[in-house]
XYZ file of C-alpha atoms in Angstrom:
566
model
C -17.238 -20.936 30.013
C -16.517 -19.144 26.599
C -12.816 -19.692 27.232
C -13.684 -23.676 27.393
C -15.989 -23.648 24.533
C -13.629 -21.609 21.964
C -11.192 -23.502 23.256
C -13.039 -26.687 22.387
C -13.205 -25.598 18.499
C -9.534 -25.220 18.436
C -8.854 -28.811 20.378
C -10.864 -30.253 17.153
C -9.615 -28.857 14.643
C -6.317 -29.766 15.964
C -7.339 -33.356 16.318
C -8.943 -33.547 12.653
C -5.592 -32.273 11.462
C -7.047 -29.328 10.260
C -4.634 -27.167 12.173
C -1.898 -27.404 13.429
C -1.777 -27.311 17.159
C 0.849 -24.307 17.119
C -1.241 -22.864 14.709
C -4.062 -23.018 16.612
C -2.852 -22.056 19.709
C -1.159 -18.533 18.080
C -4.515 -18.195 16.409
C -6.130 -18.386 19.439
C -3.932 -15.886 21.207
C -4.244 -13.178 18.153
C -7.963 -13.483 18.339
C -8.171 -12.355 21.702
C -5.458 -9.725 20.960
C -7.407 -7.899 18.389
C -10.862 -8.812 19.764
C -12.147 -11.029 17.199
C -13.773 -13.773 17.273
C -11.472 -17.332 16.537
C -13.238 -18.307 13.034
C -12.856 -14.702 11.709
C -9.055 -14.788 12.245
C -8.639 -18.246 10.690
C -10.649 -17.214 7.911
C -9.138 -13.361 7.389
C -5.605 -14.973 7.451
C -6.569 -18.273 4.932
C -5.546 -20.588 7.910
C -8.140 -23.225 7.398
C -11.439 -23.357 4.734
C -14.313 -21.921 5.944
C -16.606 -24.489 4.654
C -14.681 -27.275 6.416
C -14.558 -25.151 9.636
C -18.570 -24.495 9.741
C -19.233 -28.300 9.412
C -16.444 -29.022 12.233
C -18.732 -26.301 14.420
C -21.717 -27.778 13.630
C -20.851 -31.080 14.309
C -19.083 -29.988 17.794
C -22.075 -27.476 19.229
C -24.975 -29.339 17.416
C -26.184 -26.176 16.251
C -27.706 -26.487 11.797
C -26.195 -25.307 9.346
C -27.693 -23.211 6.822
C -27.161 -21.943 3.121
C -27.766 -18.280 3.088
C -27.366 -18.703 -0.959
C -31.360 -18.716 -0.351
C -31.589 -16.122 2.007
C -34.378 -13.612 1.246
C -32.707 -9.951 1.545
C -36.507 -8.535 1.758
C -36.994 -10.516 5.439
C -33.750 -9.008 6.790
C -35.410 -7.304 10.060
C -33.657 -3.868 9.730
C -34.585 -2.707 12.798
C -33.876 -4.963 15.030
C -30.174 -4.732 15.192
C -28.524 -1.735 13.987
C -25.213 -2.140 11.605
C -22.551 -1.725 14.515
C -23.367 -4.197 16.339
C -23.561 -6.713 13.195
C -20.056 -5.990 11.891
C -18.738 -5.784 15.250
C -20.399 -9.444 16.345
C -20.531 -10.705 12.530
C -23.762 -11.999 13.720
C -26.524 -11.645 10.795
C -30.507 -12.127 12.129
C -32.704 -13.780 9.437
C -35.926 -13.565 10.694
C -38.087 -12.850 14.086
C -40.750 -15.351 15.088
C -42.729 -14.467 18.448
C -40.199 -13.446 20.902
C -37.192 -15.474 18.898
C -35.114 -14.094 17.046
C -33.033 -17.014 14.325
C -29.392 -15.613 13.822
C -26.815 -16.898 11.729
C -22.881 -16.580 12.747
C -20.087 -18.243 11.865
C -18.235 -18.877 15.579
C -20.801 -20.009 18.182
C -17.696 -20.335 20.695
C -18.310 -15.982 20.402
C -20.813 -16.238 23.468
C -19.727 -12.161 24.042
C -21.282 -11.524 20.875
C -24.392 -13.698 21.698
C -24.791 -11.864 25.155
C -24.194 -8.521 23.564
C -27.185 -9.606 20.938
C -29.716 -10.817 23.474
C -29.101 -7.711 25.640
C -29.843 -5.406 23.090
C -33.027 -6.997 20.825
C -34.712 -8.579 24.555
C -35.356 -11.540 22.216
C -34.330 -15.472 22.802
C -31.606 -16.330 20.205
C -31.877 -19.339 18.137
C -28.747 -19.800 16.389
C -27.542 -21.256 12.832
C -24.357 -21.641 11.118
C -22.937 -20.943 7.615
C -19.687 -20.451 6.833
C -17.321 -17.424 7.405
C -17.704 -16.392 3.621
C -21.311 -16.857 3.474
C -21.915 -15.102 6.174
C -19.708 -12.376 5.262
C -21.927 -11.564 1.732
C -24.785 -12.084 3.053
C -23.831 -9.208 5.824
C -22.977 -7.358 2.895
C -25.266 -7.560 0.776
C -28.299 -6.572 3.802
C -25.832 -3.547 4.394
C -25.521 -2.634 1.000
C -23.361 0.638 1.622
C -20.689 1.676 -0.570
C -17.973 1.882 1.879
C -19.728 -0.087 4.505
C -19.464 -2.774 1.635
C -15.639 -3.601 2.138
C -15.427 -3.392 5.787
C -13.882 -0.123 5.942
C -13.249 1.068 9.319
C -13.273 4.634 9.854
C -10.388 6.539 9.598
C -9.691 4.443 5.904
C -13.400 5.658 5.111
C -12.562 8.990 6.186
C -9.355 9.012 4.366
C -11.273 7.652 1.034
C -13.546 10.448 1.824
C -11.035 13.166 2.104
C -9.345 12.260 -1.661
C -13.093 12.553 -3.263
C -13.742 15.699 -1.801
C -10.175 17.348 -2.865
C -10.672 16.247 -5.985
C -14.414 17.714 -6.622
C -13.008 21.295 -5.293
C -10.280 21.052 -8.269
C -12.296 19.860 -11.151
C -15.623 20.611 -12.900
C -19.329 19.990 -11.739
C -19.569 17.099 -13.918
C -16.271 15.188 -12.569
C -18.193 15.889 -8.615
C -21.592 14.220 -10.007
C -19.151 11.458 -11.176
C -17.497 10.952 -8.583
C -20.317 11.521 -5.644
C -21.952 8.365 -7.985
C -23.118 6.358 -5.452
C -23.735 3.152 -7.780
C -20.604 3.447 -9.256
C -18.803 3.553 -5.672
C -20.656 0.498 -4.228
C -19.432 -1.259 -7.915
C -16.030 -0.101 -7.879
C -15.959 -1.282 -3.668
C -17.285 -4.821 -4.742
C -14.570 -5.029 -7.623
C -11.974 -4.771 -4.859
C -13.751 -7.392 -2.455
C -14.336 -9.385 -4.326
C -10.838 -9.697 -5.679
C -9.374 -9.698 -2.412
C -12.025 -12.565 -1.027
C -10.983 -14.977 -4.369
C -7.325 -14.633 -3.540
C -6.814 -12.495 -6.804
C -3.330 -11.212 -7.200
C -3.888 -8.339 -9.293
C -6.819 -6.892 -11.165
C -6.750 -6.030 -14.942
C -9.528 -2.798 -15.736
C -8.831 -2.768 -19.967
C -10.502 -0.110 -22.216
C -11.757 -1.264 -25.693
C -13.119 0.389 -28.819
C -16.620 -1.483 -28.130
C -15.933 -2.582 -24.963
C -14.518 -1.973 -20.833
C -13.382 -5.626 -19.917
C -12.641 -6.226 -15.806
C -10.091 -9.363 -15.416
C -8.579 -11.059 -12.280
C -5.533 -12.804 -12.031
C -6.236 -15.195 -9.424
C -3.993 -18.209 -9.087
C -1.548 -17.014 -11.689
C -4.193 -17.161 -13.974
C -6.065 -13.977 -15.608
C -10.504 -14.731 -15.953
C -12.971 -11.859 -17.095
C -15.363 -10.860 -13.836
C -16.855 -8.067 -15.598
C -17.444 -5.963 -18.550
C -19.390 -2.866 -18.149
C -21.047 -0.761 -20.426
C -18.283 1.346 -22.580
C -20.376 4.563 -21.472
C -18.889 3.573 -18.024
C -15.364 4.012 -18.480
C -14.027 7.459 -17.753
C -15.996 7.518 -14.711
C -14.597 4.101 -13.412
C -11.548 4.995 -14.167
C -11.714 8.447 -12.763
C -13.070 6.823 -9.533
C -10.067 4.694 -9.359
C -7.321 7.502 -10.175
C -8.785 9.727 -7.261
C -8.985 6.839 -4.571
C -5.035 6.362 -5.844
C -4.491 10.045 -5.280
C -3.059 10.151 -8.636
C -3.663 12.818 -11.132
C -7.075 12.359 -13.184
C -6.862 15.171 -15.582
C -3.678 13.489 -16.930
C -4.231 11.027 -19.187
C -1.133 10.757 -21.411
C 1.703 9.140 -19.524
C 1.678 6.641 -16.894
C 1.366 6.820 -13.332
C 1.859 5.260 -10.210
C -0.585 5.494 -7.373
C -1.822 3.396 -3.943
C -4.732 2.775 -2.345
C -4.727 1.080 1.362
C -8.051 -0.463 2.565
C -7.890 -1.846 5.981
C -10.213 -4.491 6.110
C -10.696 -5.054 9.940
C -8.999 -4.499 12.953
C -5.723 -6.634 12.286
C -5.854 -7.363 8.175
C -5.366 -4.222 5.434
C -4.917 -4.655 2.061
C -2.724 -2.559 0.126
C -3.437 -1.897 -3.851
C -0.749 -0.851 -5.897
C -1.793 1.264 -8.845
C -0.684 1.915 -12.157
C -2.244 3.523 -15.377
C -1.279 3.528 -18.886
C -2.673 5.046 -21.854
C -3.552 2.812 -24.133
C -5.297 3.835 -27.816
C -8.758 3.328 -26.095
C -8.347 5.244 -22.702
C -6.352 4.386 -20.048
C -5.673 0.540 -18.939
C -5.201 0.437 -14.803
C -4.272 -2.575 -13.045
C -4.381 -2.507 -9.738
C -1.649 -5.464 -7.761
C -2.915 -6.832 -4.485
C -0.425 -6.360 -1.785
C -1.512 -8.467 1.053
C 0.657 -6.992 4.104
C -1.189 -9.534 6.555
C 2.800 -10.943 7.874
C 0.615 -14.188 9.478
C 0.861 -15.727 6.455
C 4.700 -15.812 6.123
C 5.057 -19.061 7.495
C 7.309 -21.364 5.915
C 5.579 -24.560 6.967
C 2.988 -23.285 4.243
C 5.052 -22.675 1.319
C 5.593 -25.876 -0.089
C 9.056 -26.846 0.948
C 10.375 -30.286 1.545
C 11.657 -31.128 5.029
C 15.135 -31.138 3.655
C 14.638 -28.279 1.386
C 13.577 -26.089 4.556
C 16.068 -27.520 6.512
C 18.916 -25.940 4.477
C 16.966 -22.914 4.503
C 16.433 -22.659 7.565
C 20.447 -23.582 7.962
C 21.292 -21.037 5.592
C 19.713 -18.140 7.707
C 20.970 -19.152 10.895
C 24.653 -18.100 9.491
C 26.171 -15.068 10.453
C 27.478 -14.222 6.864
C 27.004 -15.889 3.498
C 23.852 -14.679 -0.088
C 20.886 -16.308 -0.308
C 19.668 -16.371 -3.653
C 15.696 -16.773 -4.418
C 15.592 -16.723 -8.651
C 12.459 -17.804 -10.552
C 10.330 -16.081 -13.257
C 7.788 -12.702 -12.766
C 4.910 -14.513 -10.673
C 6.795 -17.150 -8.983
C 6.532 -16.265 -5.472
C 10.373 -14.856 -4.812
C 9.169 -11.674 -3.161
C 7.339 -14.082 -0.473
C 10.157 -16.698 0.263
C 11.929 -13.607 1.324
C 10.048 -11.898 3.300
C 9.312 -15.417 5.297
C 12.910 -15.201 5.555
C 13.212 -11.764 7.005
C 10.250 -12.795 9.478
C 12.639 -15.182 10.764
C 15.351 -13.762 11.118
C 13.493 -10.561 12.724
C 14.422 -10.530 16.004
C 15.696 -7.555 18.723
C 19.393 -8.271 18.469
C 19.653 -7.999 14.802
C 19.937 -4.870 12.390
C 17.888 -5.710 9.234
C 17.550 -2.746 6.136
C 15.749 -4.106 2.881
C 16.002 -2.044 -0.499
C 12.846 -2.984 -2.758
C 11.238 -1.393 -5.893
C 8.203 -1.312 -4.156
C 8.290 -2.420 -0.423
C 5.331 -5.234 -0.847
C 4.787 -6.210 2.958
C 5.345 -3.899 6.226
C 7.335 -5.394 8.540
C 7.663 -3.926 11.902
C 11.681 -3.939 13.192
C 12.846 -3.964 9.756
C 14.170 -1.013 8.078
C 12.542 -0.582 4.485
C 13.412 1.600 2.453
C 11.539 2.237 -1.322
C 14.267 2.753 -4.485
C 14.111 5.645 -6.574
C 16.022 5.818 -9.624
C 14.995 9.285 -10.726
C 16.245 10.862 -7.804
C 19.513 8.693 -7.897
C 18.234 6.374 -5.262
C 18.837 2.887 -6.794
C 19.518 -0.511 -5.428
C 22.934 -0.220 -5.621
C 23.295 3.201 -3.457
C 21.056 2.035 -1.135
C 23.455 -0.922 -0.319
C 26.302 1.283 0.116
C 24.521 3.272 2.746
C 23.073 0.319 4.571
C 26.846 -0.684 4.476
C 27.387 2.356 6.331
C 25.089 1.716 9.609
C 26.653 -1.680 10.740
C 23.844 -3.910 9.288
C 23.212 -7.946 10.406
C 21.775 -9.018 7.407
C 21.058 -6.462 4.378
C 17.732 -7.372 1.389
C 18.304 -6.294 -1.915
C 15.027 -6.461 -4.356
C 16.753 -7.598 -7.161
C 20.912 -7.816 -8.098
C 19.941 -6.469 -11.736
C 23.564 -4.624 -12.577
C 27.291 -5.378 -11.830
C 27.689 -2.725 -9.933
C 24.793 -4.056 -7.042
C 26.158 -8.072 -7.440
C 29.961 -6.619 -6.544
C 28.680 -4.444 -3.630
C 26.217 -7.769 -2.774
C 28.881 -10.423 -2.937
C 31.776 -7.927 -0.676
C 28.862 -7.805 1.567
C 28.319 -11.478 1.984
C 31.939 -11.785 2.392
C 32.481 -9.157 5.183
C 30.169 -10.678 7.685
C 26.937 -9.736 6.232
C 23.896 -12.320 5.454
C 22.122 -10.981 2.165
C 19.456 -12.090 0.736
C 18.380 -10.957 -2.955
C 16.892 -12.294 -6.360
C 17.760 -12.978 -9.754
C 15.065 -13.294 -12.962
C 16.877 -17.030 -13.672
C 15.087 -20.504 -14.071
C 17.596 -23.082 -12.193
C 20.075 -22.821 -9.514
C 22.885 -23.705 -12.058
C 22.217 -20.599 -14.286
C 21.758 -18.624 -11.447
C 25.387 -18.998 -10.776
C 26.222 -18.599 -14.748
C 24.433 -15.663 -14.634
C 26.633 -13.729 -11.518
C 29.343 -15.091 -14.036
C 28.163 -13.593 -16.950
C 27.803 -9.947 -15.446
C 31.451 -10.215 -14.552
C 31.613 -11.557 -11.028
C 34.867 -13.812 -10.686
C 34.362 -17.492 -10.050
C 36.258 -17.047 -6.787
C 34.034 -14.452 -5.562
C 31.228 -16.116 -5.998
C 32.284 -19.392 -4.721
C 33.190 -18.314 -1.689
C 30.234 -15.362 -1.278
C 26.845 -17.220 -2.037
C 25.845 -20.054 0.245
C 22.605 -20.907 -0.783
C 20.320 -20.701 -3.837
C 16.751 -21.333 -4.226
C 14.918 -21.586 -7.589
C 11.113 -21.936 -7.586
C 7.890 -21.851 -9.268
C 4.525 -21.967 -8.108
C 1.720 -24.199 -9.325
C -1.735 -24.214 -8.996
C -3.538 -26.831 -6.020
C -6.140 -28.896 -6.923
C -9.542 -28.734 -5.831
C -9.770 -31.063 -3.016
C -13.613 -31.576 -3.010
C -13.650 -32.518 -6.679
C -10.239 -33.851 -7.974
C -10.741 -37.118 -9.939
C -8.294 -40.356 -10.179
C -6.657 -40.141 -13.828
C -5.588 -43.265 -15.586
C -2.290 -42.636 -17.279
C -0.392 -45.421 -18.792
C 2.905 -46.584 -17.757
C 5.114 -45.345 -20.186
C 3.891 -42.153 -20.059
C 4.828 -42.453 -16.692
C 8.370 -43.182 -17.270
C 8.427 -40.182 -19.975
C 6.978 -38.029 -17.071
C 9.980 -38.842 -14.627
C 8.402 -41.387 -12.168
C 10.660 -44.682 -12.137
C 9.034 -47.629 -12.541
C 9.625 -48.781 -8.797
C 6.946 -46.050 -7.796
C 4.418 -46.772 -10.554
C 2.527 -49.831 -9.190
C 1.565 -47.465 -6.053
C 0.575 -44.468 -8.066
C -2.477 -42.263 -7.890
C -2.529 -39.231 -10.065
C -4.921 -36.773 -10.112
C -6.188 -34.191 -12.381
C -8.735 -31.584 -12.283
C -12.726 -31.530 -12.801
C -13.998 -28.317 -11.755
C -16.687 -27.461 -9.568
C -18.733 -24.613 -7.211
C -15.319 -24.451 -4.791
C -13.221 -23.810 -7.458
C -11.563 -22.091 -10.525
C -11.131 -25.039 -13.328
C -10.370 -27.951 -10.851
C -7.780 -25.381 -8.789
C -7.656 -23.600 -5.371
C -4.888 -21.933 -4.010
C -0.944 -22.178 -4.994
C 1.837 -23.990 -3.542
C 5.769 -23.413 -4.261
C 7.722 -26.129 -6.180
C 11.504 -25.605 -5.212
C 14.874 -26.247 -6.127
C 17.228 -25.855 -2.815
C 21.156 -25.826 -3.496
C 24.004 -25.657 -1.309
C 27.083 -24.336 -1.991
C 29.341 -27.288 -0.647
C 32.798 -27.680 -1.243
C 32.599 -29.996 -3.310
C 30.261 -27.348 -5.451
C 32.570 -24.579 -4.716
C 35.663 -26.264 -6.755
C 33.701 -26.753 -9.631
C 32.706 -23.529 -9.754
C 36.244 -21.833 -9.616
C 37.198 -24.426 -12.049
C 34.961 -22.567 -14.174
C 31.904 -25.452 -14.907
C 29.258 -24.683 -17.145
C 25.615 -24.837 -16.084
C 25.157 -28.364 -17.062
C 28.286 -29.682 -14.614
C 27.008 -27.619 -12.010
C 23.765 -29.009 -12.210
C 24.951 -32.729 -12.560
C 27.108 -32.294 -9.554
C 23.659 -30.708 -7.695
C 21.616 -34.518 -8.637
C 25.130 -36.136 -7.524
C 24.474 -34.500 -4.031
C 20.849 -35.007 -3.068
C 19.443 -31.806 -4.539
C 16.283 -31.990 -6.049
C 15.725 -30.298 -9.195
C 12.515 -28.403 -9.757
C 10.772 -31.338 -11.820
C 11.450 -34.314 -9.196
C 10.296 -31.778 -6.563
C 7.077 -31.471 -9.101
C 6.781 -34.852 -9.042
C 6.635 -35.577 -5.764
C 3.987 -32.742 -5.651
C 1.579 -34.652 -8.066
C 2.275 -38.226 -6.290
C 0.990 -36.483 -2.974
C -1.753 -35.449 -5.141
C -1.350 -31.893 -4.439
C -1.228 -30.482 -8.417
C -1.414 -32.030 -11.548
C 1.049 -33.388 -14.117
C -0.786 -30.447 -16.324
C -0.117 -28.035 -13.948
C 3.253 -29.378 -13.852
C 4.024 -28.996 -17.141
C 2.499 -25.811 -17.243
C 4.881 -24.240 -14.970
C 7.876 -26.054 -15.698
C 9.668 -26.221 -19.095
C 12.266 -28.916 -20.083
């Protein structure tokens, strides 16, 4: 009966196009691998919006749905359940009438976790719905424990644990009342929750002479979340140096630390840490380093059918460079490890050099550069060279000496993929130029380059028509065949979203090297006639691919703008 009923969830989200059926049907299959319920997985992994998902359920099982925004903690029956059993069930009881007990979850197709319930309290179970999220700080907020707080399972708790009490046997009595500061730990825990639960991409902790200011950049945009009292500072930022196992009593040079928090039994969240004195005290910012590998799929990247196509073309050759280039921020490091997911499979050999290794990838061999012991990019491609790789990663081609050992690569029978800090395909190929690659080499060597940017989604419960005249229109880019059928959209703002915005999706520019492209560029072209004979091909530049991103209504012509110059 459960199978039929979580099935049933699945079967309509399919058929509201919510999911896709794929989708759903691997979703369905990882659930049940890591014993969790459906909704939790969707939600952990970003799959579908947990709003949308508790209306679906509460359409499909006739069960209300409730805002626990007006949820009184002080009725929370403590008693009645203990904590295990709500984390493990995500099942949160509101209130006990008679010989009922009202619960609120977020997956009534969970009927395990119902059973499990009932057997324990002896109590009938009425049920409600919320959403995932809701639920989720509401559950938190009744269990207000500092670890308990993110979700910690226990060996990361114990681990956690470990690094405070190592550091209290090195340092004075007043750094162990510090640290053992239970306040302070439940604040620091919901700083890196609640980053993780926006979709924050790194957080910002900046010491002032009046002031300790807490930013997120979420979106690729940085907001203030916080700003504690100034008093609070060396004990915040102590609390964060010892959970990074890095040194606390040194506070003159940077350092570079980590802190993993696993999150539940298939989703952990790396942090990668680094401090820097600063004339105040020490500025930390902590990246987010989601190594959840479900979400490298690149039917949710952004690409155009043909764009992906050639991608996906590009891979499936035995030797040839991919190129991803694009500024800091603009989603590079992703399109590349969705490639490497790909093109992980038994029968191939795969090594990656990266300054850090971002994502974990199981069958891949990562390996972490180190310049100060002589371990750079470049002499970790000449021993991958060295073990009969399929298809070799390289972080970044940032010196002659890594682009010449890169391009003899590609041309050996080798697939490498790699990135370069340009802003179009054209320069990208200027650039190998430039650091004194020959034309020929690099005609023959790369076989694919992709330029990107990301920009900002907008809001789909509160977007608003925008009426834009017709020749600005035309200055925009949008010919005047398309006008009469236009709707543009721009943002509004409201309790779903940041400024009009949620979420990011890649704009791309996808080039092949054809022949065609290849005898221009050993006839030496400059960036402009390589990116003339691009249009003259099909190839999309990154503003038409823009464009078509705002006629679907997808970002703004602001956003556009924002992220694309020229």
């Amino acid at each position: 009966m459960a199978a039929i009923l979580f099935n049933s969830l699945a079967k309509q989200l399919v058929d509201q196009s919510i999911l896709e059926a794929k989708i759903a049907e691997e979703a369905l299959k990882e659930a049940q691998k890591h014993q969790v319920s459906f909704v939790t997985y969707l939600v952990e992994n970003r799959l579908a919006d947990p709003t949308v998902i508790a209306i679906l359920a509460s359409t499909t099982f006739g069960l209300p749905l409730v805002d626990l925004s007006a949820f009184n903690v002080e009725q929370f029956p403590h008693t009645l359940i203990n904590e295990k059993l709500i984390r493990e069930h995500n099942a949160l009881p509101i209130f006990k009438r008679g010989s009922r007990l009202f619960i609120c979850i977020a997956d009534p197709s969970n009927l395990h976790a119902l059973d499990n319930i009932k057997f324990a309290t002896g109590l009938n179970l009425e049920i409600v719905l919320t959403s995932e999220i809701h639920l989720q700080k509401a559950i938190d907020t009744c269990l207000d424990d500092g670890t308990a707080e993110l979700g910690l399972a226990g060996t990361e708790a114990e681990d956690l644990d470990e690094a405070v009490e190592l550091e209290t046997e090195e340092n004075t009595q007043s750094s162990q009342e510090d640290i053992k500061d239970a306040p302070l730990v439940r604040f620091v825990n919901k700083i890196l929750l609640d980053a993780i639960r926006t979709g924050a991409s790194d957080i910002h902790v900046e010491p002032y002479e009046n002031q300790l200011r807490i930013r997120y950049r979420a979106d690729g945009i940085l907001k203030e979340v916080a700003t504690p009292p100034k008093s609070f500072t060396n004990r915040l930022l102590s609390r964060l140096k010892v959970m990074a196992k890095m040194d606390i009593s040194e506070r003159r040079l940077p350092q570079d630390g980590r802190i993993k928090l696993k999150l539940s039994k298939f989703r952990s969240v790396d942090f990668r840490v680094n401090s820097l004195p600063t004339l105040w005290g020490e500025k930390i910012c902590l990246r987010i380093l989601d190594s959840d590998a479900s979400k490298l799929n690149i039917d949710h990247l952004g690409y155009e059918n043909d764009q992906k196509a050639l991608f996906l073309d590009a891979l499936a050759q035995p030797q040839g460079m991919i190129l991803v280039t694009g500024p800091t921020g603009s989603g590079k490091t992703l399109s590349l490890y969705t490639g490497l997911k790909i093109l992980n499979t038994p029968e191939r050999n795969i090594s990656t050099a990266e300054d850090p290794v971002e994502i974990n990838l199981p069958g891949i061999n990562q390996v972490n550069v180190n310049p100060k012991i002589g371990l750079d990019f470049s002499t970790a491609l000449r021993a991958f060279l060295r073990q009969h790789p399929d298809v070799v990663m390289v972080g970044e081609v940032r010196d002659l000496e890594t682009a010449e050992i890169a391009i003899k690569a590609a041309q050996t029978g080798h697939l490498v993929l790699s990135t370069l800090h340009t802003n179009s395909a054209a320069e990208t190929l200027m650039r190998l130029h430039s650091m004194g690659i020959p034309s020929f080499n690099i005609a023959t060597a790369v076989s694919l380059i992709i330029a990107q940017r990301l920009a900002r989604r907008l809001c789909n419960y509160c977007k608003q028509r925008l009426d834009i005249p017709e020749t600005s229109l035309l200055e925009f880019g949008f010919s005047s065949e398309e006008i009469p059928n236009l709707k543009i959209y721009g943002p509004q703002g409201c309790a779903q979203c940041y400024q009009g915005y949620k979420g990011r999706t890649g704009i791309y520019e996808v080039v092949k090297i054809t022949d065609a492209m290849a005898r221009i560029i050993m006839e030496n072209a400059n960036a402009i006639e390589i990116a003339d004979q691009a249009r003259k091909e099909g190839f999309m530049d990154l503003r038409t691919a823009g464009l078509k991103k705002v006629k679907a209504g997808i970002t703004s012509l602001a956003e556009l703008n924002r992220v694309i110059t020229g």
